[in-house]
Structure formats: C-alpha cells, structure tokens
Coordinates of N, CA and C in Angstrom, one line a residue:
M1 N -32.9 -61.7 7.3 CA -33.0 -61.7 6.4 C -34.2 -60.4 6.2
K2 N -35.3 -60.8 7.0 CA -36.7 -59.7 6.2 C -36.2 -58.3 7.3
L3 N -35.4 -58.3 8.8 CA -34.1 -57.3 9.0 C -33.7 -56.3 8.2
A4 N -32.9 -56.8 7.4 CA -32.2 -56.6 6.1 C -32.7 -55.4 5.3
T5 N -33.9 -56.3 5.2 CA -34.8 -55.8 4.4 C -35.3 -54.6 4.3
L6 N -35.8 -54.6 6.0 CA -36.5 -54.0 6.7 C -36.0 -52.5 6.8
L7 N -33.8 -52.8 7.0 CA -33.1 -51.5 7.6 C -32.9 -50.9 5.9
L8 N -33.5 -51.8 5.0 CA -32.7 -51.0 3.4 C -34.0 -50.5 3.0
F9 N -35.4 -50.7 3.0 CA -36.4 -49.8 3.3 C -36.2 -49.0 3.3
S10 N -36.2 -49.3 5.1 CA -36.1 -47.4 6.1 C -35.0 -46.5 5.5
A11 N -33.9 -46.4 5.0 CA -32.8 -46.3 4.7 C -33.1 -45.2 3.3
T12 N -34.0 -46.2 2.3 CA -34.4 -45.9 0.9 C -35.7 -44.8 1.5
A13 N -36.9 -44.7 2.8 CA -37.8 -44.5 3.1 C -37.2 -42.9 3.4
L14 N -36.4 -42.9 4.0 CA -35.1 -41.6 4.3 C -35.0 -40.9 3.2
A15 N -34.3 -41.1 2.8 CA -33.2 -40.8 1.4 C -34.5 -39.8 0.4
A16 N -34.0 -38.6 -0.5 CA -34.5 -38.2 -1.2 C -34.4 -37.7 -2.2
D17 N -34.8 -37.5 -3.6 CA -34.1 -36.4 -5.0 C -33.9 -35.4 -5.0
L18 N -33.0 -35.0 -5.1 CA -33.0 -33.8 -5.3 C -33.5 -33.4 -6.6
R19 N -34.1 -31.9 -7.2 CA -34.2 -31.7 -8.4 C -34.2 -30.1 -8.4
G20 N -34.1 -29.5 -9.7 CA -33.6 -28.6 -9.7 C -33.0 -28.0 -11.7
R21 N -33.0 -26.6 -11.6 CA -32.9 -26.2 -13.2 C -31.9 -24.9 -12.8
L22 N -31.2 -24.7 -14.0 CA -30.7 -23.2 -13.7 C -31.1 -23.2 -14.7
V23 N -31.9 -21.8 -14.6 CA -32.6 -20.4 -15.2 C -31.8 -19.6 -15.7
G24 N -32.4 -19.9 -17.2 CA -31.1 -18.2 -17.8 C -31.8 -17.1 -17.5
N25 N -31.1 -16.7 -17.6 CA -30.9 -14.6 -17.4 C -30.3 -14.3 -18.3
V26 N -30.0 -12.9 -18.2 CA -29.0 -12.2 -18.5 C -27.6 -11.8 -19.0
V27 N -27.1 -12.6 -17.6 CA -26.0 -13.6 -17.7 C -25.4 -14.3 -18.2
L28 N -26.4 -15.7 -18.2 CA -25.9 -16.7 -19.3 C -27.8 -17.5 -19.3
N29 N -27.8 -17.5 -20.0 CA -28.1 -18.2 -21.4 C -28.7 -19.6 -20.6
A30 N -29.3 -20.6 -20.9 CA -29.6 -21.6 -20.6 C -29.5 -22.4 -21.3
T31 N -29.2 -22.0 -23.0 CA -28.8 -23.0 -23.2 C -27.4 -22.7 -23.9
D32 N -26.9 -21.9 -23.2 CA -25.7 -22.2 -23.7 C -24.7 -22.3 -22.9
I33 N -24.7 -23.9 -21.3 CA -24.5 -24.0 -20.2 C -23.2 -24.7 -21.2
P34 N -22.0 -24.5 -19.8 CA -20.9 -25.0 -20.9 C -20.7 -26.8 -20.0
L35 N -20.2 -27.8 -21.4 CA -20.8 -28.9 -20.8 C -20.3 -29.4 -19.3
E36 N -19.4 -28.8 -19.2 CA -18.2 -29.3 -17.8 C -19.1 -29.1 -16.8
A37 N -20.3 -28.2 -16.9 CA -21.0 -27.9 -15.9 C -21.9 -29.3 -15.1
R38 N -21.6 -28.5 -13.4 CA -22.0 -29.6 -13.1 C -22.9 -29.2 -11.5
V39 N -23.7 -30.2 -10.4 CA -23.9 -29.3 -9.1 C -23.5 -30.6 -8.2
V40 N -22.8 -29.8 -7.6 CA -22.1 -30.8 -6.5 C -22.9 -30.7 -5.0
L41 N -23.0 -31.9 -4.7 CA -23.6 -31.7 -2.9 C -22.6 -31.8 -1.6
D42 N -22.6 -31.2 -1.0 CA -21.5 -31.3 0.2 C -20.7 -31.5 -0.4
Y43 N -19.8 -30.8 -0.8 CA -18.1 -30.8 -1.4 C -17.7 -31.5 -2.0
G44 N -18.8 -32.7 -3.3 CA -17.7 -33.5 -3.8 C -18.7 -35.0 -2.9
A45 N -19.8 -35.2 -2.2 CA -20.0 -36.5 -1.7 C -21.0 -37.2 -2.4
K46 N -21.8 -35.8 -3.7 CA -22.6 -36.6 -5.1 C -22.6 -35.5 -5.9
S47 N -23.0 -35.8 -6.9 CA -22.8 -35.1 -8.1 C -23.2 -34.8 -9.4
A48 N -23.9 -34.1 -9.9 CA -24.6 -34.4 -11.0 C -24.6 -33.1 -12.3
R49 N -25.2 -33.2 -13.1 CA -24.3 -32.8 -14.8 C -25.5 -32.0 -14.9
F50 N -25.5 -31.0 -15.6 CA -26.9 -30.4 -16.3 C -27.0 -31.1 -17.5
L51 N -28.7 -31.1 -17.3 CA -29.1 -31.6 -18.9 C -28.8 -30.8 -20.0
A52 N -29.4 -31.0 -20.9 CA -29.3 -30.2 -22.0 C -30.6 -28.9 -21.7
D53 N -31.7 -28.8 -21.4 CA -32.8 -27.8 -20.9 C -31.9 -27.1 -19.5
G54 N -31.1 -27.3 -19.4 CA -29.9 -27.0 -17.7 C -31.1 -27.2 -16.5
S55 N -31.7 -28.8 -16.6 CA -32.2 -29.3 -15.5 C -31.0 -30.6 -14.5
F56 N -31.4 -30.7 -14.0 CA -30.6 -32.0 -12.9 C -31.6 -33.2 -11.6
E57 N -30.7 -33.9 -11.6 CA -31.5 -34.6 -10.4 C -30.2 -35.1 -9.4
I58 N -30.3 -35.2 -8.5 CA -29.1 -35.8 -7.2 C -30.3 -36.7 -6.2
T59 N -29.8 -38.5 -6.3 CA -30.3 -39.1 -6.4 C -29.8 -39.3 -5.2
G60 N -30.3 -39.9 -3.8 CA -30.5 -40.7 -2.9 C -29.8 -39.8 -1.6
V61 N -30.6 -38.8 -1.6 CA -30.3 -37.8 -0.6 C -30.6 -37.8 1.0
P62 N -29.7 -37.9 1.8 CA -30.1 -38.0 3.1 C -30.7 -36.9 3.5
S63 N -31.0 -37.4 4.9 CA -32.4 -36.9 5.4 C -30.9 -35.7 6.0
G64 N -31.4 -34.2 6.0 CA -30.7 -33.2 6.6 C -29.7 -31.8 6.2
Q65 N -29.4 -31.6 6.2 CA -28.4 -30.2 5.8 C -28.3 -30.6 4.8
H66 N -28.0 -30.2 3.5 CA -26.5 -30.1 2.6 C -26.6 -29.4 2.0
V67 N -25.5 -28.7 1.2 CA -24.8 -27.6 1.2 C -24.5 -28.5 -0.8
L68 N -25.4 -27.9 -1.1 CA -25.8 -28.0 -2.9 C -24.4 -26.2 -3.8
E69 N -23.8 -26.8 -4.2 CA -23.4 -26.2 -5.0 C -22.6 -26.3 -6.4
P70 N -23.5 -24.6 -7.4 CA -23.3 -25.2 -9.2 C -22.5 -24.9 -9.5
L71 N -21.2 -25.5 -9.8 CA -19.9 -24.9 -10.7 C -20.4 -25.0 -12.7
V72 N -20.2 -23.7 -12.5 CA -20.4 -23.5 -14.3 C -19.1 -22.3 -14.8
P73 N -18.1 -23.1 -14.9 CA -16.4 -22.6 -15.6 C -17.4 -21.2 -16.5
G74 N -16.6 -19.8 -15.8 CA -16.8 -19.0 -16.8 C -18.2 -17.6 -15.6
Y75 N -18.6 -18.4 -14.7 CA -19.3 -17.8 -14.5 C -19.9 -18.2 -13.0
R76 N -20.2 -17.1 -11.9 CA -21.1 -17.8 -10.6 C -21.8 -17.9 -10.3
V77 N -22.6 -19.0 -9.7 CA -24.1 -19.5 -9.4 C -24.2 -19.4 -8.2
Q78 N -25.2 -18.6 -7.1 CA -25.4 -18.5 -5.6 C -25.6 -20.1 -5.6
P79 N -24.7 -20.8 -4.5 CA -25.0 -22.0 -3.8 C -26.0 -21.8 -2.1
V80 N -26.8 -23.0 -2.1 CA -27.9 -23.0 -1.5 C -27.6 -23.8 -0.4
I81 N -28.5 -23.8 0.3 CA -28.4 -25.2 1.9 C -29.4 -25.7 1.3
V82 N -29.4 -27.1 1.4 CA -30.8 -27.4 1.0 C -31.3 -28.3 2.8
T83 N -32.5 -28.7 3.3 CA -33.1 -29.4 4.8 C -33.6 -30.5 3.6
V84 N -33.3 -31.6 3.8 CA -34.5 -32.5 3.6 C -35.2 -33.3 4.8
P85 N -36.1 -33.2 5.1 CA -36.7 -33.6 6.4 C -37.2 -34.9 6.5
E86 N -37.1 -35.6 7.8 CA -37.9 -36.9 7.4 C -39.0 -36.8 6.8
E87 N -39.8 -35.6 7.8 CA -41.3 -35.9 7.1 C -41.4 -34.4 6.6
G88 N -42.4 -34.3 5.1 CA -42.5 -32.9 5.1 C -41.8 -32.9 3.3
D89 N -41.5 -30.8 4.0 CA -41.3 -29.8 2.6 C -39.5 -30.0 2.5
V90 N -39.0 -29.8 1.6 CA -37.5 -29.5 1.3 C -37.9 -27.9 1.5
H91 N -36.6 -27.8 2.5 CA -36.3 -26.6 2.9 C -35.5 -26.3 2.4
V92 N -34.9 -24.3 1.6 CA -33.7 -23.8 0.9 C -33.9 -22.8 1.0
Q93 N -32.7 -22.3 1.8 CA -31.7 -20.9 1.7 C -30.7 -20.8 1.1
K94 N -30.4 -19.6 1.0 CA -28.6 -19.0 0.0 C -27.9 -19.8 1.1
F95 N -26.5 -19.5 0.6 CA -25.9 -20.5 1.2 C -24.7 -19.2 1.2
D96 N -24.3 -18.8 2.4 CA -23.3 -18.1 3.3 C -22.1 -18.7 4.1
A97 N -21.2 -18.2 3.6 CA -19.4 -19.7 4.1 C -19.4 -18.4 5.1
A98 N -19.3 -17.1 5.4 CA -19.4 -16.4 6.7 C -20.3 -16.9 7.7
A99 N -21.5 -17.4 8.0 CA -22.5 -16.9 8.4 C -23.3 -18.6 8.6
L100 N -23.4 -18.8 9.9 CA -24.2 -20.2 10.2 C -25.5 -20.1 9.3
P101 N -26.0 -21.5 9.3 CA -27.3 -21.2 8.6 C -28.1 -21.0 9.8
L102 N -29.0 -20.3 8.6 CA -30.9 -20.7 9.8 C -31.2 -21.1 10.3
A103 N -32.2 -21.1 11.3 CA -33.1 -22.4 11.9 C -34.5 -22.5 10.1
V104 N -34.5 -23.5 9.8 CA -36.1 -23.6 9.3 C -36.9 -22.9 9.6
S105 N -37.4 -22.6 10.5 CA -38.6 -22.2 11.1 C -38.5 -20.2 10.4
A106 N -37.2 -19.9 11.0 CA -36.7 -18.8 10.6 C -36.5 -17.9 9.2
I107 N -36.6 -18.7 8.7 CA -36.5 -18.2 7.2 C -38.1 -18.5 5.7
P108 N -38.3 -17.8 5.1 CA -39.1 -18.9 4.2 C -38.2 -19.8 3.2
S109 N -38.5 -20.6 2.6 CA -38.1 -21.3 2.0 C -38.0 -21.2 0.8
L110 N -37.4 -21.0 -0.5 CA -36.9 -21.0 -1.4 C -37.5 -22.0 -2.1
P111 N -38.5 -21.3 -3.9 CA -38.8 -22.1 -4.6 C -38.4 -24.1 -4.9
Y112 N -38.5 -25.1 -4.8 CA -38.3 -26.0 -4.7 C -39.5 -26.6 -5.4
P113 N -38.6 -27.5 -7.0 CA -37.9 -27.7 -7.6 C -36.7 -26.9 -7.7
L114 N -35.1 -26.9 -7.7 CA -34.5 -25.5 -7.3 C -34.6 -24.8 -8.5
Q115 N -34.3 -23.8 -8.5 CA -34.3 -23.0 -9.0 C -32.8 -22.4 -9.5
L116 N -31.7 -22.4 -10.0 CA -30.5 -21.7 -10.0 C -30.2 -20.6 -11.2
A117 N -29.8 -19.8 -11.1 CA -29.1 -18.4 -12.1 C -27.5 -18.2 -11.6
A118 N -27.3 -17.5 -12.4 CA -26.0 -17.0 -12.7 C -26.2 -15.8 -12.1
V119 N -24.8 -15.2 -11.2 CA -25.1 -14.1 -10.8 C -23.8 -12.8 -11.0
G120 N -23.4 -13.4 -11.4 CA -22.3 -12.7 -12.0 C -21.0 -14.0 -13.4
K121 N -20.1 -12.5 -14.4 CA -19.5 -13.8 -14.9 C -17.7 -13.9 -14.3
D122 N -17.3 -14.6 -14.2 CA -15.4 -14.3 -14.1 C -14.7 -13.5 -14.9
E123 N -14.7 -12.6 -14.3 CA -13.8 -11.7 -15.3 C -12.7 -11.9 -14.9
Y124 N -10.9 -11.8 -15.5 CA -10.0 -12.4 -15.5 C -9.1 -11.7 -15.9
Y125 N -10.1 -10.2 -16.1 CA -9.1 -8.6 -16.9 C -9.3 -7.8 -15.6
T126 N -8.0 -7.2 -15.6 CA -8.1 -5.7 -14.7 C -8.4 -4.7 -15.1
A127 N -8.6 -3.8 -15.2 CA -8.2 -2.9 -15.7 C -7.7 -1.7 -14.9
P128 N -6.9 -1.5 -15.9 CA -5.4 -0.7 -15.3 C -6.7 1.2 -14.6
P129 N -5.5 1.3 -13.6 CA -6.0 2.1 -13.2 C -5.9 3.6 -13.5
G130 N -6.5 4.4 -13.8 CA -6.4 5.7 -14.7 C -5.4 6.9 -14.4
M131 N -5.5 8.1 -14.9 CA -4.2 9.4 -14.3 C -5.4 10.0 -13.2
N132 N -4.2 10.0 -12.4 CA -4.3 10.4 -10.9 C -3.5 11.8 -11.1
I133 N -4.3 13.5 -11.5 CA -3.8 14.3 -11.6 C -2.9 14.5 -10.3
M134 N -3.8 14.6 -9.0 CA -3.4 15.3 -7.5 C -2.1 14.1 -7.6
G135 N -2.6 13.0 -7.9 CA -0.3 12.3 -7.3 C 0.1 12.1 -8.3
M136 N 0.2 13.1 -9.8 CA 1.1 12.8 -9.5 C 2.0 14.8 -9.4
L137 N 1.1 15.4 -9.4 CA 1.5 16.8 -8.4 C 2.2 16.5 -7.5
K138 N 1.7 15.6 -6.8 CA 2.2 15.7 -5.3 C 3.8 15.1 -5.7
S139 N 4.3 14.6 -6.8 CA 5.2 13.8 -6.8 C 6.5 15.0 -7.0
P140 N 7.4 15.0 -6.1 CA 8.8 15.8 -5.8 C 9.4 16.0 -7.1
M141 N 9.5 15.4 -8.0 CA 9.8 15.5 -8.7 C 9.0 16.7 -10.4
I142 N 8.1 16.2 -10.0 CA 7.0 16.8 -10.6 C 7.2 18.3 -9.8
L143 N 7.5 18.8 -8.7 CA 7.0 19.8 -7.6 C 8.4 20.7 -8.0
L144 N 9.5 20.2 -7.9 CA 10.6 20.8 -8.9 C 11.1 21.2 -10.3
M145 N 10.3 20.1 -11.1 CA 10.6 21.1 -12.3 C 9.4 22.0 -12.5
L146 N 8.2 22.4 -11.4 CA 7.1 23.4 -11.5 C 7.3 24.9 -11.5
A147 N 8.5 24.3 -9.8 CA 8.9 25.1 -9.2 C 10.6 25.9 -10.0
S148 N 10.8 24.9 -11.1 CA 11.7 25.4 -11.9 C 11.3 26.6 -12.7
L149 N 9.7 25.9 -13.2 CA 9.1 26.9 -14.3 C 9.0 28.0 -14.2
G150 N 8.3 28.1 -12.5 CA 7.8 29.3 -12.3 C 9.1 30.4 -11.7
M151 N 10.3 29.7 -11.6 CA 11.4 31.2 -11.2 C 11.5 31.5 -12.8
A152 N 11.8 30.5 -13.8 CA 12.0 30.6 -15.5 C 11.0 32.2 -15.9
F153 N 9.5 32.2 -15.7 CA 9.2 33.1 -16.0 C 8.8 34.6 -15.5
A154 N 9.6 34.3 -13.5 CA 9.1 35.5 -12.4 C 10.7 35.7 -12.5
L155 N 11.3 35.8 -13.0 CA 12.7 36.2 -12.2 C 13.3 37.0 -13.9
P156 N 12.4 37.5 -15.3 CA 12.1 38.8 -15.9 C 11.3 39.4 -15.4
K157 N 10.2 39.3 -15.2 CA 9.3 39.9 -14.5 C 10.4 40.9 -13.3
I158 N 10.7 40.0 -12.0 CA 11.6 40.7 -11.1 C 12.6 41.6 -11.3
T159 N 13.9 40.9 -12.3 CA 14.7 42.3 -13.2 C 13.4 43.0 -13.8
E160 N 12.7 43.0 -14.7 CA 12.2 44.5 -14.6 C 11.8 45.1 -14.0
M161 N 11.2 44.8 -13.2 CA 10.8 45.6 -11.8 C 12.0 46.0 -11.2
L162 N 13.0 45.6 -11.3 CA 14.4 46.6 -10.3 C 14.9 47.7 -11.8
D163 N 14.4 47.8 -12.9 CA 15.0 48.3 -13.6 C 14.3 49.4 -13.7
A164 N 12.9 49.4 -13.8 CA 12.3 50.7 -13.5 C 12.0 50.9 -12.1
D165 N 12.6 50.4 -11.4 CA 12.9 51.0 -9.9 C 14.3 51.2 -9.4
P166 N 14.9 52.2 -9.5 CA 16.1 52.0 -8.8 C 16.4 51.5 -7.2
E167 N 15.2 52.4 -6.6 CA 14.9 52.3 -4.8 C 15.2 50.7 -4.8
M168 N 14.9 50.2 -5.8 CA 14.4 48.3 -4.6 C 15.3 48.1 -5.8
A169 N 15.8 48.3 -7.1 CA 17.3 47.8 -6.8 C 18.7 48.6 -6.3
K170 N 18.4 49.0 -5.5 CA 19.3 49.2 -4.6 C 19.2 48.8 -3.3
Q171 N 18.0 48.6 -2.2 CA 17.8 47.8 -1.7 C 17.8 46.3 -1.5
M172 N 18.0 45.6 -2.7 CA 18.4 44.5 -2.9 C 19.3 44.3 -3.1
L173 N 20.3 45.4 -3.5 CA 21.5 45.1 -3.9 C 22.5 45.0 -2.2
E174 N 21.9 46.3 -1.7 CA 22.2 46.1 -0.2 C 22.1 44.7 0.8
Q175 N 20.9 44.4 0.7 CA 20.9 43.3 1.1 C 21.3 41.7 0.6
R176 N 21.9 41.4 -0.4 CA 22.8 41.2 -1.2 C 24.2 40.9 -0.5
Q177 N 24.2 42.3 0.1 CA 25.7 42.5 0.1 C 26.1 42.2 1.8
G178 N 25.2 42.3 2.6 CA 25.0 41.9 3.7 C 25.0 40.9 3.9
W179 N 24.1 39.8 3.2 CA 23.9 38.0 3.4 C 25.4 37.9 3.2
Q180 N 26.4 38.6 1.8 CA 28.0 38.1 1.8 C 28.3 38.9 2.9
R181 N 28.3 39.6 3.6 CA 29.3 40.0 4.4 C 29.0 39.1 5.6
N182 N 27.7 37.9 5.4 CA 27.4 37.5 7.0 C 28.4 36.1 6.4
L183 N 28.0 36.0 5.2 CA 28.7 34.8 4.4 C 30.0 34.4 5.2
D184 N 31.5 36.0 4.3 CA 31.9 35.8 5.1 C 32.5 35.9 6.0
F185 N 32.1 36.7 7.0 CA 32.3 36.8 8.8 C 31.9 34.6 8.8
S186 N 31.7 34.4 9.0 CA 30.9 32.8 9.1 C 32.1 31.8 8.2
D187 N 32.7 32.3 7.5 CA 34.0 31.6 6.2 C 35.4 31.6 7.8
A188 N 35.5 32.9 8.0 CA 36.5 33.2 8.7 C 36.5 32.5 10.0
L189 N 35.0 33.0 10.6 CA 34.8 32.3 12.0 C 35.1 31.3 11.9
S190 N 34.7 29.9 10.8 CA 35.4 28.8 10.9 C 36.3 27.9 10.9
S191 N 37.3 28.9 9.8 CA 38.2 28.5 9.8 C 39.4 29.3 11.1
K192 N 38.9 29.9 11.3 CA 40.1 30.6 13.1 C 39.5 29.6 13.9
L193 N 38.4 28.8 14.2 CA 38.1 27.7 15.0 C 38.7 26.6 14.7
A194 N 38.8 26.0 13.4 CA 39.4 24.9 13.1 C 40.5 24.7 13.5
G195 N 41.3 26.0 13.2 CA 42.8 25.5 13.1 C 43.7 26.9 13.1
G196 N 43.2 28.1 13.2 CA 44.4 28.7 13.6 C 44.6 29.9 14.5
G197 N 43.9 29.3 15.8 CA 44.2 29.2 16.9 C 45.4 28.6 17.1
G198 N 45.5 27.9 16.3 CA 46.9 27.2 17.6 C 48.6 27.6 17.4
A199 N 48.6 28.2 16.5 CA 49.9 29.2 15.8 C 49.6 30.4 16.4
D200 N 48.3 31.0 17.0 CA 48.8 32.2 17.7 C 49.0 32.1 19.1
A201 N 48.2 31.2 19.7 CA 49.0 30.8 21.1 C 50.4 30.5 21.4
Q202 N 50.9 29.5 20.3 CA 52.7 29.4 20.2 C 53.0 31.0 20.3
A203 N 52.8 32.0 19.3 CA 53.4 33.1 19.3 C 53.3 33.6 20.8
G204 N 52.0 34.0 21.1 CA 51.6 34.7 22.2 C 52.6 34.3 23.7
S205 N 52.6 32.5 23.5 CA 53.7 32.3 24.6 C 54.7 32.4 24.8
A206 N 55.3 32.4 23.7 CA 56.7 32.6 23.5 C 56.8 34.6 23.8
A207 N 56.5 35.4 23.5 CA 56.8 36.0 23.0 C 56.7 36.2 25.2
P208 N 56.1 36.4 26.4 CA 56.3 36.4 27.5 C 57.8 35.7 28.2
A209 N 57.9 34.9 27.9 CA 58.9 34.0 27.7 C 60.7 35.1 27.9
A210 N 60.5 35.7 26.6 CA 61.5 35.8 26.2 C 61.9 37.4 26.6
A211 N 61.1 38.2 27.4 CA 60.6 39.4 28.4 C 61.1 39.0 29.8
A212 N 61.3 37.6 29.4 CA 61.3 37.8 31.5 C 62.8 37.3 31.5
G213 N 63.7 37.8 30.9 CA 65.3 37.3 30.8 C 65.9 35.9 31.3
P214 N 66.9 36.3 32.1 CA 67.8 34.8 31.6 C 67.1 34.0 33.4
P215 N 66.9 33.1 33.2 CA 66.2 32.0 34.1 C 67.0 32.4 35.2
V216 N 66.5 32.2 36.9 CA 66.6 32.8 37.7 C 68.3 31.7 38.2
G217 N 69.0 32.2 38.8 CA 69.6 31.5 39.7 C 71.2 31.6 38.8
K218 N 71.3 32.4 37.7 CA 73.0 32.6 36.8 C 73.2 34.1 36.2
A219 N 74.3 34.6 37.0 CA 74.9 35.5 36.5 C 74.6 36.6 35.2
P220 N 74.7 37.3 34.7 CA 74.8 37.9 33.5 C 76.1 37.6 33.1
A221 N 76.1 37.4 31.4 CA 78.0 36.9 31.5 C 78.5 38.3 31.6
R222 N 79.9 38.3 32.0 CA 80.5 39.7 32.5 C 81.0 39.7 30.9
T223 N 82.0 40.9 29.6 CA 81.7 41.2 28.7 C 83.1 41.9 29.5
P224 N 84.3 41.0 28.5 CA 85.9 41.4 28.5 C 86.5 43.2 28.3
Q225 N 87.1 43.0 29.7 CA 87.5 44.8 29.2 C 89.3 45.0 29.1
G226 N 88.7 45.7 28.6 CA 90.4 46.0 27.5 C 91.5 46.7 28.2
S227 N 92.5 46.7 27.9 CA 93.7 47.6 29.0 C 93.5 48.7 28.4
G228 N 93.2 49.6 27.7 CA 92.7 50.8 27.8 C 93.4 52.1 28.7
K229 N 92.9 53.5 28.8 CA 93.8 53.7 29.9 C 93.6 53.4 31.1
R230 N 93.1 52.4 31.8 CA 93.1 52.2 32.9 C 94.5 50.7 33.2
G231 N 94.8 50.4 32.4 CA 95.5 49.5 31.5 C 97.0 50.3 32.3
G232 N 98.5 49.4 32.9 CA 99.3 50.2 33.4 C 100.2 48.8 33.3
K233 N 101.2 49.1 33.9 CA 102.6 47.7 33.7 C 102.2 47.3 35.9
R234 N 102.8 46.4 35.5 CA 102.7 45.3 36.6 C 103.7 46.1 37.4
K235 N 103.7 46.4 38.6 CA 104.6 46.3 39.7 C 105.1 44.8 39.9

C-alpha cells in the first residue's frame, strides 16, 4: 500500500499543468473565439477548450517534449513544442513539421504561460488570374488574325504603289509569270514521272521491231507470176 502511494505521488510530482491564453490581434479578436476552438496535445493524447477569456489549461502533462497545436476553425495558429522538465521551468519553442526540435539550451524559450495568436485566416476562395496580354498574343489564332488584318491594310498600299510605279508593276508581273512557269513545269514533270513514260516506252520499243524485217529463217513470200508475154504453149 505504501509502495503504490509512493508511485502515485512520484507520477503526480513528475506531471505538470500547461496553461496559456489565446492573445487577440488584428487577425482574430480574443472575444470572437469560436466555441469549437481547442488545444490538442500530442495529436490528441490530451485536449482542452478555450474559455471565454481565451485561456486554457491541460492538466497532468508528463515530463518530456510535447507538441501543442491550437485548433481554431477558420484561422491558423502557430503550434509550439513544450518541454516539461523534471526540474526547472517549462521551455517553449515554435513547432516546424519539416525540422527537428532544437535543444533546450540552443534556443531561448518563448513566454510561459503560453501566449498563442492567430497568424492568418483560412481562405477558401482563390481569385482568378488576371488577363495576360502576352499570353494572348502568343496564341496561334491571335497571330493568324493579326496577320490577316495586316494583309488587309497592306494590300491597298501595295496596290497604290504599283499603280504609281509602272516599272515596279512590270517587275512584279514578270516574277509572277516566272513562278507560274516553274509551277507548270513541276506539274508536267510530276505527271510524266507518274505515268506518262510507260506509253512512250512501249511505242519506242515497237518501232525498232517493225524496221528489223521478218524473223530469221523464213524466206519472203513470192508473188504469183502471171502468164503475160513469157507464157506460151506447152510442148
């Protein structure tokens, strides 16, 4: 019985009560704390609600390092790491999920009892992006439209220049005719290579065969001779 009482007294002596307050600022007034707001120790091992004045207390916290996270709906509050020593003062430092906690001797403690404050408000609305003029100009459709508008304005000017300068108009006409001749020659060559050469080859092979005469080994056919003047009576 004495041993159980001694163990219970030792466990009670090693435990501590964490106290603190949610301090009001421009982000969240301490009098406007939602009813659901609370502080959670070690991801749910212990918890406590904020009172009307913003204060809280978590009892029976054992010695060691603990993560204390304030949960205030609609707001973001900086979580802290609380180190409860077996002897001495409680040490408080900011909690960073991406980094290991620093040694107690390497960083000064934040104020204790804890003073928590909202650092921002949760925003569930994302503003749409503004108009990007450069992005619109890079679009192929916009570039094609601008090119069409440029041609619509440039063609009348070019026509006026050609009318005013007959020599330039003559050069443009010659260039156009040269391009047309090149296109016609390319089309004729393509069609000839595609199918026109077969019939010419057959016709060319038939002409030498006709000029060679009859096949070798066959005598030419004799034409029948009439009686004429050389014909006479048989004796």
